């Protein structure tokens, strides 16, 4: 058997691949589920924090800034490990899935708050003043005048950041979640063949490559308009 | 609560283990950040060659490694390559994975920086007799780096945070050491300690980034 055959036998083994394809598919579904939960809850919480911050209540703002800084400074894996291995010491034992969801949700919340806030503060004062002088309330001016303009600015950085954080779902494999990488890793140790890892890699590319290309497209498009 | 998460006695006994981990995290960062920057610089230089047969493969390369979760890349190198007869060890795997992954990110950022420098700068430098390489090094790159300084720093923050992945392939860095101490003491204090160290170490950078962001916005408005 030549080296090339051995390589194919190891990384593209058809028998192993067909045997573990259902597992990888199951893992892919779980990754999608986890990613969707993280994206929706993280972006919503981030927006909520940015809106709270815009009211300019100083003690609350300092607290928001601290929480945001905290989750920007900590590695996501450290947060996951803390929730999964640390919280059981006080009687809470979230599953690996919930631990990963909560951790990456907080991380996305922190990063998106920062981006939303940058968007809101980049809207010129005149917009606020004009909206308020036509009789709109503060909340109305924020919702109907400032936010629509701010959100447009935030789309490209938000997309890129969301992709980067969502890729972190692979970290769930460290706390025994059967998402793509978890499924692939256990399949490798069961079959003693790395083909499941190849399949896992392909699954990640199918999920994330379109998102990366879309992010690049958004970036160049928005750059033109500015 | 305090007994569990901030147990002083356990913190004291775990301190030497954690400290060794901190040292390794700093060392690892000092290796992988320059490695990623070098890879990125190479990619960005290549991107300034405006030929389709360079441009499109380069774009594909960058997007490929931006789409690939770094942990998957690391596991592939660490657990997959031995089957091809290539046993690299944790450190080498981390280095290669970081070179490929963070190199792609740095490459994108530096490319944007180089493109943001007006072509008049290159033309002027070349007309004074500077060579291609000299023009790039002394005229274009300094301006490019300044233009994308915020993104470079922000990515460096991410890279340092990413070194925590080393724990998965048994590199004795901060998180790994904290996990060891935690399983020895049956108490989460070491993990809290590691988190506090990460925070104290990286908070100044996070603050600086917020500052730069606000200043950039103030300039634009």
mmCIF file of N, CA, C and O in Angstrom, chain A residues 10-11 65-66 69-78 81-82 85-87 89-90 111 114 118 121-122 124 161 164 167 170-171 173-174 181 185 188 192-194 197-198 201 204-205 208-209 212-213 216 226, chain B residues 1 4-5 59 62-64 66-72 75-76 79-81 83-84 101 105 108 111 154 157-158 161 164-165 167-168 175 179 182 188 191-192 195 198-199 202-203 206-207 209-210 213 217 220-221:
data_model
loop_
_atom_site.group_PDB
_atom_site.id
_atom_site.type_symbol
_atom_site.label_atom_id
_atom_site.label_comp_id
_atom_site.label_asym_id
_atom_site.label_seq_id
_atom_site.Cartn_x
_atom_site.Cartn_y
_atom_site.Cartn_z
ATOM 1 N N UNK A 10 -6.692 6.518 6.188
ATOM 2 C CA UNK A 10 -6.792 7.122 7.516
ATOM 3 C C UNK A 10 -7.830 8.241 7.549
ATOM 4 O O UNK A 10 -8.723 8.239 8.390
ATOM 5 N N UNK A 11 -7.718 9.204 6.618
ATOM 6 C CA UNK A 11 -8.529 10.412 6.762
ATOM 7 C C UNK A 11 -9.819 10.395 5.956
ATOM 8 O O UNK A 11 -10.721 11.187 6.204
ATOM 9 N N UNK A 65 -20.407 48.885 32.310
ATOM 10 C CA UNK A 65 -19.058 48.909 31.740
ATOM 11 C C UNK A 65 -18.198 47.820 32.374
ATOM 12 O O UNK A 65 -17.446 47.114 31.689
ATOM 13 N N UNK A 66 -18.362 47.632 33.694
ATOM 14 C CA UNK A 66 -17.563 46.606 34.363
ATOM 15 C C UNK A 66 -17.916 45.210 33.842
ATOM 16 O O UNK A 66 -17.027 44.412 33.520
ATOM 17 N N UNK A 69 -16.558 44.784 30.346
ATOM 18 C CA UNK A 69 -15.102 44.604 30.373
ATOM 19 C C UNK A 69 -14.736 43.215 30.858
ATOM 20 O O UNK A 69 -13.823 42.575 30.335
ATOM 21 N N UNK A 70 -15.461 42.750 31.880
ATOM 22 C CA UNK A 70 -15.179 41.430 32.451
ATOM 23 C C UNK A 70 -15.294 40.354 31.374
ATOM 24 O O UNK A 70 -14.385 39.533 31.193
ATOM 25 N N UNK A 71 -16.388 40.380 30.623
ATOM 26 C CA UNK A 71 -16.591 39.316 29.646
ATOM 27 C C UNK A 71 -15.779 39.523 28.372
ATOM 28 O O UNK A 71 -15.676 38.630 27.549
ATOM 29 N N UNK A 72 -15.228 40.734 28.217
ATOM 30 C CA UNK A 72 -14.296 40.903 27.091
ATOM 31 C C UNK A 72 -12.900 40.435 27.462
ATOM 32 O O UNK A 72 -12.118 40.055 26.600
ATOM 33 N N UNK A 73 -12.585 40.472 28.768
ATOM 34 C CA UNK A 73 -11.225 40.131 29.181
ATOM 35 C C UNK A 73 -11.045 38.636 29.451
ATOM 36 O O UNK A 73 -9.947 38.118 29.318
ATOM 37 N N UNK A 74 -12.122 37.933 29.836
ATOM 38 C CA UNK A 74 -11.973 36.519 30.190
ATOM 39 C C UNK A 74 -12.053 35.627 28.956
ATOM 40 O O UNK A 74 -12.923 35.815 28.116
ATOM 41 N N UNK A 75 -11.157 34.637 28.849
ATOM 42 C CA UNK A 75 -11.274 33.678 27.755
ATOM 43 C C UNK A 75 -12.581 32.885 27.903
ATOM 44 O O UNK A 75 -12.910 32.465 29.020
ATOM 45 N N UNK A 76 -13.334 32.685 26.811
ATOM 46 C CA UNK A 76 -14.609 31.966 26.900
ATOM 47 C C UNK A 76 -14.471 30.599 27.574
ATOM 48 O O UNK A 76 -15.329 30.212 28.364
ATOM 49 N N UNK A 77 -13.360 29.905 27.289
ATOM 50 C CA UNK A 77 -13.189 28.569 27.869
ATOM 51 C C UNK A 77 -13.106 28.643 29.397
ATOM 52 O O UNK A 77 -13.593 27.744 30.098
ATOM 53 N N UNK A 78 -12.512 29.714 29.917
ATOM 54 C CA UNK A 78 -12.421 29.874 31.366
ATOM 55 C C UNK A 78 -13.818 30.045 31.965
ATOM 56 O O UNK A 78 -14.150 29.464 33.008
ATOM 57 N N UNK A 81 -15.580 26.632 31.849
ATOM 58 C CA UNK A 81 -15.050 25.739 32.882
ATOM 59 C C UNK A 81 -15.539 26.166 34.265
ATOM 60 O O UNK A 81 -15.911 25.336 35.095
ATOM 61 N N UNK A 82 -15.582 27.484 34.490
ATOM 62 C CA UNK A 82 -16.059 27.966 35.788
ATOM 63 C C UNK A 82 -17.514 27.560 36.013
ATOM 64 O O UNK A 82 -17.867 27.038 37.069
ATOM 65 N N UNK A 85 -17.634 23.396 36.041
ATOM 66 C CA UNK A 85 -16.934 22.695 37.126
ATOM 67 C C UNK A 85 -17.020 23.439 38.456
ATOM 68 O O UNK A 85 -16.786 22.859 39.511
ATOM 69 N N UNK A 86 -17.312 24.748 38.408
ATOM 70 C CA UNK A 86 -17.303 25.538 39.628
ATOM 71 C C UNK A 86 -18.658 25.606 40.313
ATOM 72 O O UNK A 86 -18.762 25.435 41.520
ATOM 73 N N UNK A 87 -19.720 25.849 39.527
ATOM 74 C CA UNK A 87 -21.038 26.047 40.138
ATOM 75 C C UNK A 87 -21.569 24.823 40.887
ATOM 76 O O UNK A 87 -22.288 24.980 41.866
ATOM 77 N N UNK A 89 -20.268 23.249 43.038
ATOM 78 C CA UNK A 89 -19.843 23.365 44.434
ATOM 79 C C UNK A 89 -20.880 24.083 45.284
ATOM 80 O O UNK A 89 -20.892 23.940 46.505
ATOM 81 N N UNK A 90 -21.769 24.876 44.663
ATOM 82 C CA UNK A 90 -22.823 25.507 45.449
ATOM 83 C C UNK A 90 -24.192 24.902 45.110
ATOM 84 O O UNK A 90 -25.229 25.535 45.288
ATOM 85 N N UNK A 111 -19.588 41.924 23.882
ATOM 86 C CA UNK A 111 -19.015 42.482 22.653
ATOM 87 C C UNK A 111 -20.066 43.268 21.870
ATOM 88 O O UNK A 111 -19.775 44.317 21.299
ATOM 89 N N UNK A 114 -20.876 46.716 23.326
ATOM 90 C CA UNK A 114 -19.826 47.657 22.958
ATOM 91 C C UNK A 114 -20.075 48.210 21.542
ATOM 92 O O UNK A 114 -19.936 49.409 21.298
ATOM 93 N N UNK A 118 -21.199 51.982 20.530
ATOM 94 C CA UNK A 118 -20.409 52.792 19.600
ATOM 95 C C UNK A 118 -21.309 53.344 18.499
ATOM 96 O O UNK A 118 -21.186 54.500 18.094
ATOM 97 N N UNK A 121 -23.560 56.209 19.980
ATOM 98 C CA UNK A 121 -22.844 57.458 20.243
ATOM 99 C C UNK A 121 -22.310 58.100 18.965
ATOM 100 O O UNK A 121 -21.947 59.269 18.971
ATOM 101 N N UNK A 122 -22.270 57.328 17.872
ATOM 102 C CA UNK A 122 -21.743 57.917 16.640
ATOM 103 C C UNK A 122 -22.802 58.742 15.908
ATOM 104 O O UNK A 122 -22.498 59.428 14.945
ATOM 105 N N UNK A 124 -24.865 61.861 15.265
ATOM 106 C CA UNK A 124 -24.618 63.259 15.658
ATOM 107 C C UNK A 124 -25.707 63.794 16.587
ATOM 108 O O UNK A 124 -26.875 63.411 16.479
ATOM 109 N N UNK A 161 -18.134 39.734 14.581
ATOM 110 C CA UNK A 161 -17.958 39.355 15.968
ATOM 111 C C UNK A 161 -18.846 38.161 16.304
ATOM 112 O O UNK A 161 -18.428 37.234 17.001
ATOM 113 N N UNK A 164 -17.286 35.025 15.001
ATOM 114 C CA UNK A 164 -16.120 34.618 15.786
ATOM 115 C C UNK A 164 -16.557 33.955 17.091
ATOM 116 O O UNK A 164 -15.962 32.960 17.518
ATOM 117 N N UNK A 167 -18.314 30.445 16.574
ATOM 118 C CA UNK A 167 -17.354 29.364 16.354
ATOM 119 C C UNK A 167 -16.931 28.730 17.665
ATOM 120 O O UNK A 167 -16.505 27.584 17.706
ATOM 121 N N UNK A 170 -17.567 25.088 19.490
ATOM 122 C CA UNK A 170 -16.691 23.910 19.524
ATOM 123 C C UNK A 170 -16.120 23.687 20.923
ATOM 124 O O UNK A 170 -15.776 22.562 21.286
ATOM 125 N N UNK A 171 -16.054 24.763 21.719
ATOM 126 C CA UNK A 171 -15.540 24.631 23.088
ATOM 127 C C UNK A 171 -16.418 23.723 23.931
ATOM 128 O O UNK A 171 -15.969 23.160 24.930
ATOM 129 N N UNK A 173 -17.285 20.897 23.413
ATOM 130 C CA UNK A 173 -16.770 19.527 23.455
ATOM 131 C C UNK A 173 -15.930 19.291 24.706
ATOM 132 O O UNK A 173 -15.817 18.164 25.180
ATOM 133 N N UNK A 174 -15.347 20.368 25.261
ATOM 134 C CA UNK A 174 -14.526 20.231 26.466
ATOM 135 C C UNK A 174 -15.386 19.839 27.672
ATOM 136 O O UNK A 174 -14.929 19.162 28.584
ATOM 137 N N UNK A 181 -17.696 18.730 17.183
ATOM 138 C CA UNK A 181 -16.355 18.311 17.593
ATOM 139 C C UNK A 181 -16.413 17.196 18.632
ATOM 140 O O UNK A 181 -15.624 16.249 18.593
ATOM 141 N N UNK A 185 -14.741 13.664 18.007
ATOM 142 C CA UNK A 185 -13.663 13.178 18.865
ATOM 143 C C UNK A 185 -13.972 11.805 19.428
ATOM 144 O O UNK A 185 -13.119 10.911 19.434
ATOM 145 N N UNK A 188 -13.610 9.218 16.838
ATOM 146 C CA UNK A 188 -12.204 8.890 16.546
ATOM 147 C C UNK A 188 -11.678 7.876 17.555
ATOM 148 O O UNK A 188 -11.017 6.900 17.190
ATOM 149 N N UNK A 192 -10.811 4.321 16.234
ATOM 150 C CA UNK A 192 -9.375 4.440 16.059
ATOM 151 C C UNK A 192 -9.020 4.822 14.633
ATOM 152 O O UNK A 192 -8.157 4.252 13.989
ATOM 153 N N UNK A 193 -9.760 5.804 14.132
ATOM 154 C CA UNK A 193 -9.528 6.305 12.775
ATOM 155 C C UNK A 193 -9.945 7.778 12.746
ATOM 156 O O UNK A 193 -10.977 8.133 13.304
ATOM 157 N N UNK A 194 -9.123 8.659 12.122
ATOM 158 C CA UNK A 194 -9.430 10.091 12.190
ATOM 159 C C UNK A 194 -10.453 10.591 11.165
ATOM 160 O O UNK A 194 -10.721 11.793 11.128
ATOM 161 N N UNK A 197 -13.060 13.118 12.200
ATOM 162 C CA UNK A 197 -12.572 14.498 12.348
ATOM 163 C C UNK A 197 -12.628 15.232 11.012
ATOM 164 O O UNK A 197 -12.951 16.414 10.956
ATOM 165 N N UNK A 198 -12.301 14.514 9.934
ATOM 166 C CA UNK A 198 -12.400 15.119 8.602
ATOM 167 C C UNK A 198 -13.843 15.544 8.344
ATOM 168 O O UNK A 198 -14.098 16.658 7.884
ATOM 169 N N UNK A 201 -14.675 18.559 10.338
ATOM 170 C CA UNK A 201 -14.086 19.759 9.739
ATOM 171 C C UNK A 201 -14.939 20.246 8.580
ATOM 172 O O UNK A 201 -15.213 21.446 8.450
ATOM 173 N N UNK A 204 -18.070 21.948 9.843
ATOM 174 C CA UNK A 204 -17.815 23.325 10.288
ATOM 175 C C UNK A 204 -17.676 24.262 9.104
ATOM 176 O O UNK A 204 -18.184 25.385 9.108
ATOM 177 N N UNK A 205 -16.972 23.801 8.077
ATOM 178 C CA UNK A 205 -16.790 24.661 6.897
ATOM 179 C C UNK A 205 -18.131 24.948 6.234
ATOM 180 O O UNK A 205 -18.400 26.080 5.829
ATOM 181 N N UNK A 208 -19.848 27.541 8.541
ATOM 182 C CA UNK A 208 -19.274 28.861 8.817
ATOM 183 C C UNK A 208 -18.694 29.571 7.594
ATOM 184 O O UNK A 208 -18.618 30.793 7.587
ATOM 185 N N UNK A 209 -18.288 28.815 6.570
ATOM 186 C CA UNK A 209 -17.690 29.486 5.419
ATOM 187 C C UNK A 209 -18.658 30.487 4.771
ATOM 188 O O UNK A 209 -18.272 31.625 4.494
ATOM 189 N N UNK A 212 -18.679 33.609 6.852
ATOM 190 C CA UNK A 212 -17.477 34.425 6.720
ATOM 191 C C UNK A 212 -17.498 35.208 5.406
ATOM 192 O O UNK A 212 -17.199 36.406 5.368
ATOM 193 N N UNK A 213 -17.898 34.525 4.337
ATOM 194 C CA UNK A 213 -17.961 35.189 3.030
ATOM 195 C C UNK A 213 -19.004 36.305 3.064
ATOM 196 O O UNK A 213 -18.780 37.413 2.565
ATOM 197 N N UNK A 216 -17.614 39.296 4.844
ATOM 198 C CA UNK A 216 -16.692 40.036 3.982
ATOM 199 C C UNK A 216 -17.466 40.921 3.003
ATOM 200 O O UNK A 216 -17.135 42.086 2.794
ATOM 201 N N UNK A 226 -19.952 54.607 2.979
ATOM 202 C CA UNK A 226 -19.583 55.606 3.964
ATOM 203 C C UNK A 226 -18.950 56.838 3.361
ATOM 204 O O UNK A 226 -18.385 56.808 2.301
ATOM 205 N N UNK B 1 -20.615 30.555 50.505
ATOM 206 C CA UNK B 1 -20.290 31.108 49.183
ATOM 207 C C UNK B 1 -18.824 31.544 49.145
ATOM 208 O O UNK B 1 -18.052 31.124 48.286
ATOM 209 N N UNK B 4 -16.518 28.736 49.508
ATOM 210 C CA UNK B 4 -16.397 27.883 48.334
ATOM 211 C C UNK B 4 -15.556 28.521 47.243
ATOM 212 O O UNK B 4 -14.629 27.907 46.733
ATOM 213 N N UNK B 5 -15.885 29.765 46.890
ATOM 214 C CA UNK B 5 -15.248 30.357 45.714
ATOM 215 C C UNK B 5 -14.015 31.186 46.035
ATOM 216 O O UNK B 5 -13.199 31.448 45.165
ATOM 217 N N UNK B 59 -7.499 34.742 -0.760
ATOM 218 C CA UNK B 59 -8.792 35.000 -0.132
ATOM 219 C C UNK B 59 -9.374 33.697 0.414
ATOM 220 O O UNK B 59 -9.900 33.657 1.523
ATOM 221 N N UNK B 62 -7.524 32.626 3.586
ATOM 222 C CA UNK B 62 -7.893 33.437 4.748
ATOM 223 C C UNK B 62 -9.298 33.074 5.234
ATOM 224 O O UNK B 62 -9.527 32.845 6.429
ATOM 225 N N UNK B 63 -10.253 32.976 4.299
ATOM 226 C CA UNK B 63 -11.623 32.661 4.703
ATOM 227 C C UNK B 63 -11.714 31.261 5.296
ATOM 228 O O UNK B 63 -12.449 31.029 6.245
ATOM 229 N N UNK B 64 -10.953 30.347 4.727
ATOM 230 C CA UNK B 64 -10.942 28.967 5.236
ATOM 231 C C UNK B 64 -10.559 28.955 6.708
ATOM 232 O O UNK B 64 -11.251 28.381 7.545
ATOM 233 N N UNK B 66 -10.521 31.446 8.761
ATOM 234 C CA UNK B 66 -11.399 32.246 9.620
ATOM 235 C C UNK B 66 -12.689 31.491 9.915
ATOM 236 O O UNK B 66 -13.343 31.731 10.920
ATOM 237 N N UNK B 67 -13.065 30.566 9.010
ATOM 238 C CA UNK B 67 -14.303 29.825 9.213
ATOM 239 C C UNK B 67 -14.098 28.637 10.147
ATOM 240 O O UNK B 67 -15.038 28.122 10.729
ATOM 241 N N UNK B 68 -12.856 28.203 10.277
ATOM 242 C CA UNK B 68 -12.536 26.998 11.036
ATOM 243 C C UNK B 68 -12.378 27.341 12.513
ATOM 244 O O UNK B 68 -11.522 28.147 12.851
ATOM 245 N N UNK B 69 -13.165 26.738 13.413
ATOM 246 C CA UNK B 69 -12.937 27.038 14.831
ATOM 247 C C UNK B 69 -11.522 26.623 15.235
ATOM 248 O O UNK B 69 -11.087 25.523 14.893
ATOM 249 N N UNK B 70 -10.796 27.492 15.928
ATOM 250 C CA UNK B 70 -9.403 27.179 16.281
ATOM 251 C C UNK B 70 -9.257 25.871 17.050
ATOM 252 O O UNK B 70 -8.294 25.134 16.860
ATOM 253 N N UNK B 71 -10.266 25.566 17.898
ATOM 254 C CA UNK B 71 -10.179 24.327 18.675
ATOM 255 C C UNK B 71 -10.239 23.108 17.754
ATOM 256 O O UNK B 71 -9.552 22.113 17.982
ATOM 257 N N UNK B 72 -11.052 23.194 16.702
ATOM 258 C CA UNK B 72 -11.168 22.080 15.756
ATOM 259 C C UNK B 72 -9.833 21.870 15.044
ATOM 260 O O UNK B 72 -9.355 20.740 14.893
ATOM 261 N N UNK B 75 -7.432 20.253 17.547
ATOM 262 C CA UNK B 75 -7.716 18.837 17.777
ATOM 263 C C UNK B 75 -7.324 18.020 16.548
ATOM 264 O O UNK B 75 -6.805 16.914 16.654
ATOM 265 N N UNK B 76 -7.567 18.605 15.368
ATOM 266 C CA UNK B 76 -7.214 17.898 14.135
ATOM 267 C C UNK B 76 -5.714 17.639 14.098
ATOM 268 O O UNK B 76 -5.265 16.535 13.790
ATOM 269 N N UNK B 79 -4.943 15.234 17.462
ATOM 270 C CA UNK B 79 -5.493 13.880 17.518
ATOM 271 C C UNK B 79 -5.576 13.216 16.155
ATOM 272 O O UNK B 79 -5.684 11.993 16.065
ATOM 273 N N UNK B 80 -5.539 14.015 15.070
ATOM 274 C CA UNK B 80 -5.697 13.445 13.731
ATOM 275 C C UNK B 80 -4.370 13.092 13.080
ATOM 276 O O UNK B 80 -4.187 11.996 12.558
ATOM 277 N N UNK B 81 -3.413 14.043 13.154
ATOM 278 C CA UNK B 81 -2.145 13.834 12.448
ATOM 279 C C UNK B 81 -1.347 12.615 12.913
ATOM 280 O O UNK B 81 -0.656 12.003 12.091
ATOM 281 N N UNK B 83 -2.282 9.787 13.229
ATOM 282 C CA UNK B 83 -2.694 8.664 12.389
ATOM 283 C C UNK B 83 -1.939 8.666 11.068
ATOM 284 O O UNK B 83 -1.838 7.649 10.391
ATOM 285 N N UNK B 84 -1.440 9.833 10.670
ATOM 286 C CA UNK B 84 -0.634 9.902 9.446
ATOM 287 C C UNK B 84 0.843 9.757 9.788
ATOM 288 O O UNK B 84 1.709 10.048 8.970
ATOM 289 N N UNK B 101 -4.516 30.075 12.175
ATOM 290 C CA UNK B 101 -5.754 30.775 12.519
ATOM 291 C C UNK B 101 -5.537 32.273 12.727
ATOM 292 O O UNK B 101 -6.129 33.099 12.039
ATOM 293 N N UNK B 105 -6.365 36.084 10.573
ATOM 294 C CA UNK B 105 -6.997 37.309 11.099
ATOM 295 C C UNK B 105 -6.065 38.510 10.984
ATOM 296 O O UNK B 105 -6.458 39.572 10.507
ATOM 297 N N UNK B 108 -5.855 39.694 7.380
ATOM 298 C CA UNK B 108 -6.991 40.506 6.947
ATOM 299 C C UNK B 108 -6.826 41.944 7.434
ATOM 300 O O UNK B 108 -7.045 42.896 6.687
ATOM 301 N N UNK B 111 -3.878 43.722 5.713
ATOM 302 C CA UNK B 111 -4.226 43.997 4.320
ATOM 303 C C UNK B 111 -5.072 45.273 4.233
ATOM 304 O O UNK B 111 -4.806 46.173 3.428
ATOM 305 N N UNK B 154 -6.995 44.669 19.257
ATOM 306 C CA UNK B 154 -8.172 43.884 19.600
ATOM 307 C C UNK B 154 -7.946 42.412 19.251
ATOM 308 O O UNK B 154 -8.309 41.516 20.019
ATOM 309 N N UNK B 157 -5.609 40.839 21.788
ATOM 310 C CA UNK B 157 -6.360 40.459 22.992
ATOM 311 C C UNK B 157 -7.001 39.081 22.795
ATOM 312 O O UNK B 157 -6.914 38.208 23.658
ATOM 313 N N UNK B 158 -7.625 38.899 21.625
ATOM 314 C CA UNK B 158 -8.276 37.619 21.348
ATOM 315 C C UNK B 158 -7.251 36.473 21.336
ATOM 316 O O UNK B 158 -7.531 35.381 21.806
ATOM 317 N N UNK B 161 -6.284 35.521 24.818
ATOM 318 C CA UNK B 161 -7.371 34.759 25.427
ATOM 319 C C UNK B 161 -7.412 33.344 24.869
ATOM 320 O O UNK B 161 -7.738 32.389 25.567
ATOM 321 N N UNK B 164 -5.813 29.907 26.163
ATOM 322 C CA UNK B 164 -6.467 28.995 27.109
ATOM 323 C C UNK B 164 -6.798 27.662 26.440
ATOM 324 O O UNK B 164 -6.973 26.647 27.111
ATOM 325 N N UNK B 165 -6.875 27.653 25.102
ATOM 326 C CA UNK B 165 -7.138 26.401 24.382
ATOM 327 C C UNK B 165 -6.011 25.396 24.607
ATOM 328 O O UNK B 165 -6.219 24.191 24.486
ATOM 329 N N UNK B 167 -4.915 24.323 27.146
ATOM 330 C CA UNK B 167 -5.249 23.386 28.229
ATOM 331 C C UNK B 167 -5.851 22.099 27.662
ATOM 332 O O UNK B 167 -5.722 21.039 28.266
ATOM 333 N N UNK B 168 -6.508 22.195 26.505
ATOM 334 C CA UNK B 168 -7.163 21.019 25.930
ATOM 335 C C UNK B 168 -6.134 19.989 25.462
ATOM 336 O O UNK B 168 -6.384 18.786 25.481
ATOM 337 N N UNK B 175 -5.074 28.065 32.621
ATOM 338 C CA UNK B 175 -6.333 27.345 32.828
ATOM 339 C C UNK B 175 -6.083 25.882 33.187
ATOM 340 O O UNK B 175 -6.728 25.321 34.072
ATOM 341 N N UNK B 179 -7.235 23.970 36.558
ATOM 342 C CA UNK B 179 -8.052 22.751 36.551
ATOM 343 C C UNK B 179 -7.393 21.668 37.399
ATOM 344 O O UNK B 179 -8.056 20.962 38.160
ATOM 345 N N UNK B 182 -7.817 22.529 40.941
ATOM 346 C CA UNK B 182 -9.214 22.333 41.336
ATOM 347 C C UNK B 182 -9.499 20.860 41.587
ATOM 348 O O UNK B 182 -10.165 20.504 42.564
ATOM 349 N N UNK B 188 -13.546 25.065 43.747
ATOM 350 C CA UNK B 188 -13.401 25.898 42.539
ATOM 351 C C UNK B 188 -12.543 27.146 42.719
ATOM 352 O O UNK B 188 -12.364 27.886 41.758
ATOM 353 N N UNK B 191 -9.968 28.025 40.028
ATOM 354 C CA UNK B 191 -10.495 28.530 38.757
ATOM 355 C C UNK B 191 -10.854 30.005 38.889
ATOM 356 O O UNK B 191 -10.593 30.808 37.988
ATOM 357 N N UNK B 192 -11.437 30.367 40.031
ATOM 358 C CA UNK B 192 -11.739 31.782 40.278
ATOM 359 C C UNK B 192 -10.444 32.587 40.253
ATOM 360 O O UNK B 192 -10.366 33.654 39.642
ATOM 361 N N UNK B 195 -9.331 33.066 36.774
ATOM 362 C CA UNK B 195 -10.173 34.066 36.110
ATOM 363 C C UNK B 195 -9.761 35.471 36.536
ATOM 364 O O UNK B 195 -9.650 36.382 35.710
ATOM 365 N N UNK B 198 -6.535 36.384 34.742
ATOM 366 C CA UNK B 198 -6.801 36.770 33.349
ATOM 367 C C UNK B 198 -7.366 38.184 33.291
ATOM 368 O O UNK B 198 -6.957 39.011 32.477
ATOM 369 N N UNK B 199 -8.326 38.444 34.188
ATOM 370 C CA UNK B 199 -8.990 39.750 34.158
ATOM 371 C C UNK B 199 -8.009 40.877 34.468
ATOM 372 O O UNK B 199 -7.940 41.874 33.749
ATOM 373 N N UNK B 202 -5.638 41.389 31.534
ATOM 374 C CA UNK B 202 -6.140 41.868 30.250
ATOM 375 C C UNK B 202 -7.025 43.102 30.345
ATOM 376 O O UNK B 202 -7.319 43.735 29.336
ATOM 377 N N UNK B 203 -7.445 43.458 31.569
ATOM 378 C CA UNK B 203 -8.345 44.602 31.702
ATOM 379 C C UNK B 203 -7.748 45.885 31.118
ATOM 380 O O UNK B 203 -8.446 46.624 30.401
ATOM 381 N N UNK B 206 -8.332 45.962 27.510
ATOM 382 C CA UNK B 206 -9.746 46.172 27.182
ATOM 383 C C UNK B 206 -10.114 47.642 27.315
ATOM 384 O O UNK B 206 -10.778 48.219 26.446
ATOM 385 N N UNK B 207 -9.673 48.269 28.411
ATOM 386 C CA UNK B 207 -9.945 49.699 28.638
ATOM 387 C C UNK B 207 -9.345 50.539 27.510
ATOM 388 O O UNK B 207 -9.972 51.420 26.954
ATOM 389 N N UNK B 209 -8.681 49.665 24.515
ATOM 390 C CA UNK B 209 -9.425 49.454 23.284
ATOM 391 C C UNK B 209 -10.694 50.296 23.269
ATOM 392 O O UNK B 209 -11.031 50.902 22.249
ATOM 393 N N UNK B 210 -11.415 50.330 24.404
ATOM 394 C CA UNK B 210 -12.624 51.157 24.473
ATOM 395 C C UNK B 210 -12.281 52.610 24.206
ATOM 396 O O UNK B 210 -12.977 53.312 23.469
ATOM 397 N N UNK B 213 -11.602 53.189 20.571
ATOM 398 C CA UNK B 213 -12.848 53.107 19.822
ATOM 399 C C UNK B 213 -13.588 54.445 19.902
ATOM 400 O O UNK B 213 -14.044 54.977 18.905
ATOM 401 N N UNK B 217 -14.435 57.179 16.896
ATOM 402 C CA UNK B 217 -15.777 57.655 16.584
ATOM 403 C C UNK B 217 -15.832 59.178 16.649
ATOM 404 O O UNK B 217 -16.439 59.821 15.806
ATOM 405 N N UNK B 220 -14.650 60.654 13.541
ATOM 406 C CA UNK B 220 -15.501 60.464 12.373
ATOM 407 C C UNK B 220 -16.678 61.435 12.374
ATOM 408 O O UNK B 220 -17.095 61.915 11.336
ATOM 409 N N UNK B 221 -17.240 61.708 13.554
ATOM 410 C CA UNK B 221 -18.438 62.546 13.616
ATOM 411 C C UNK B 221 -18.079 64.012 13.382
ATOM 412 O O UNK B 221 -17.096 64.488 13.880
#
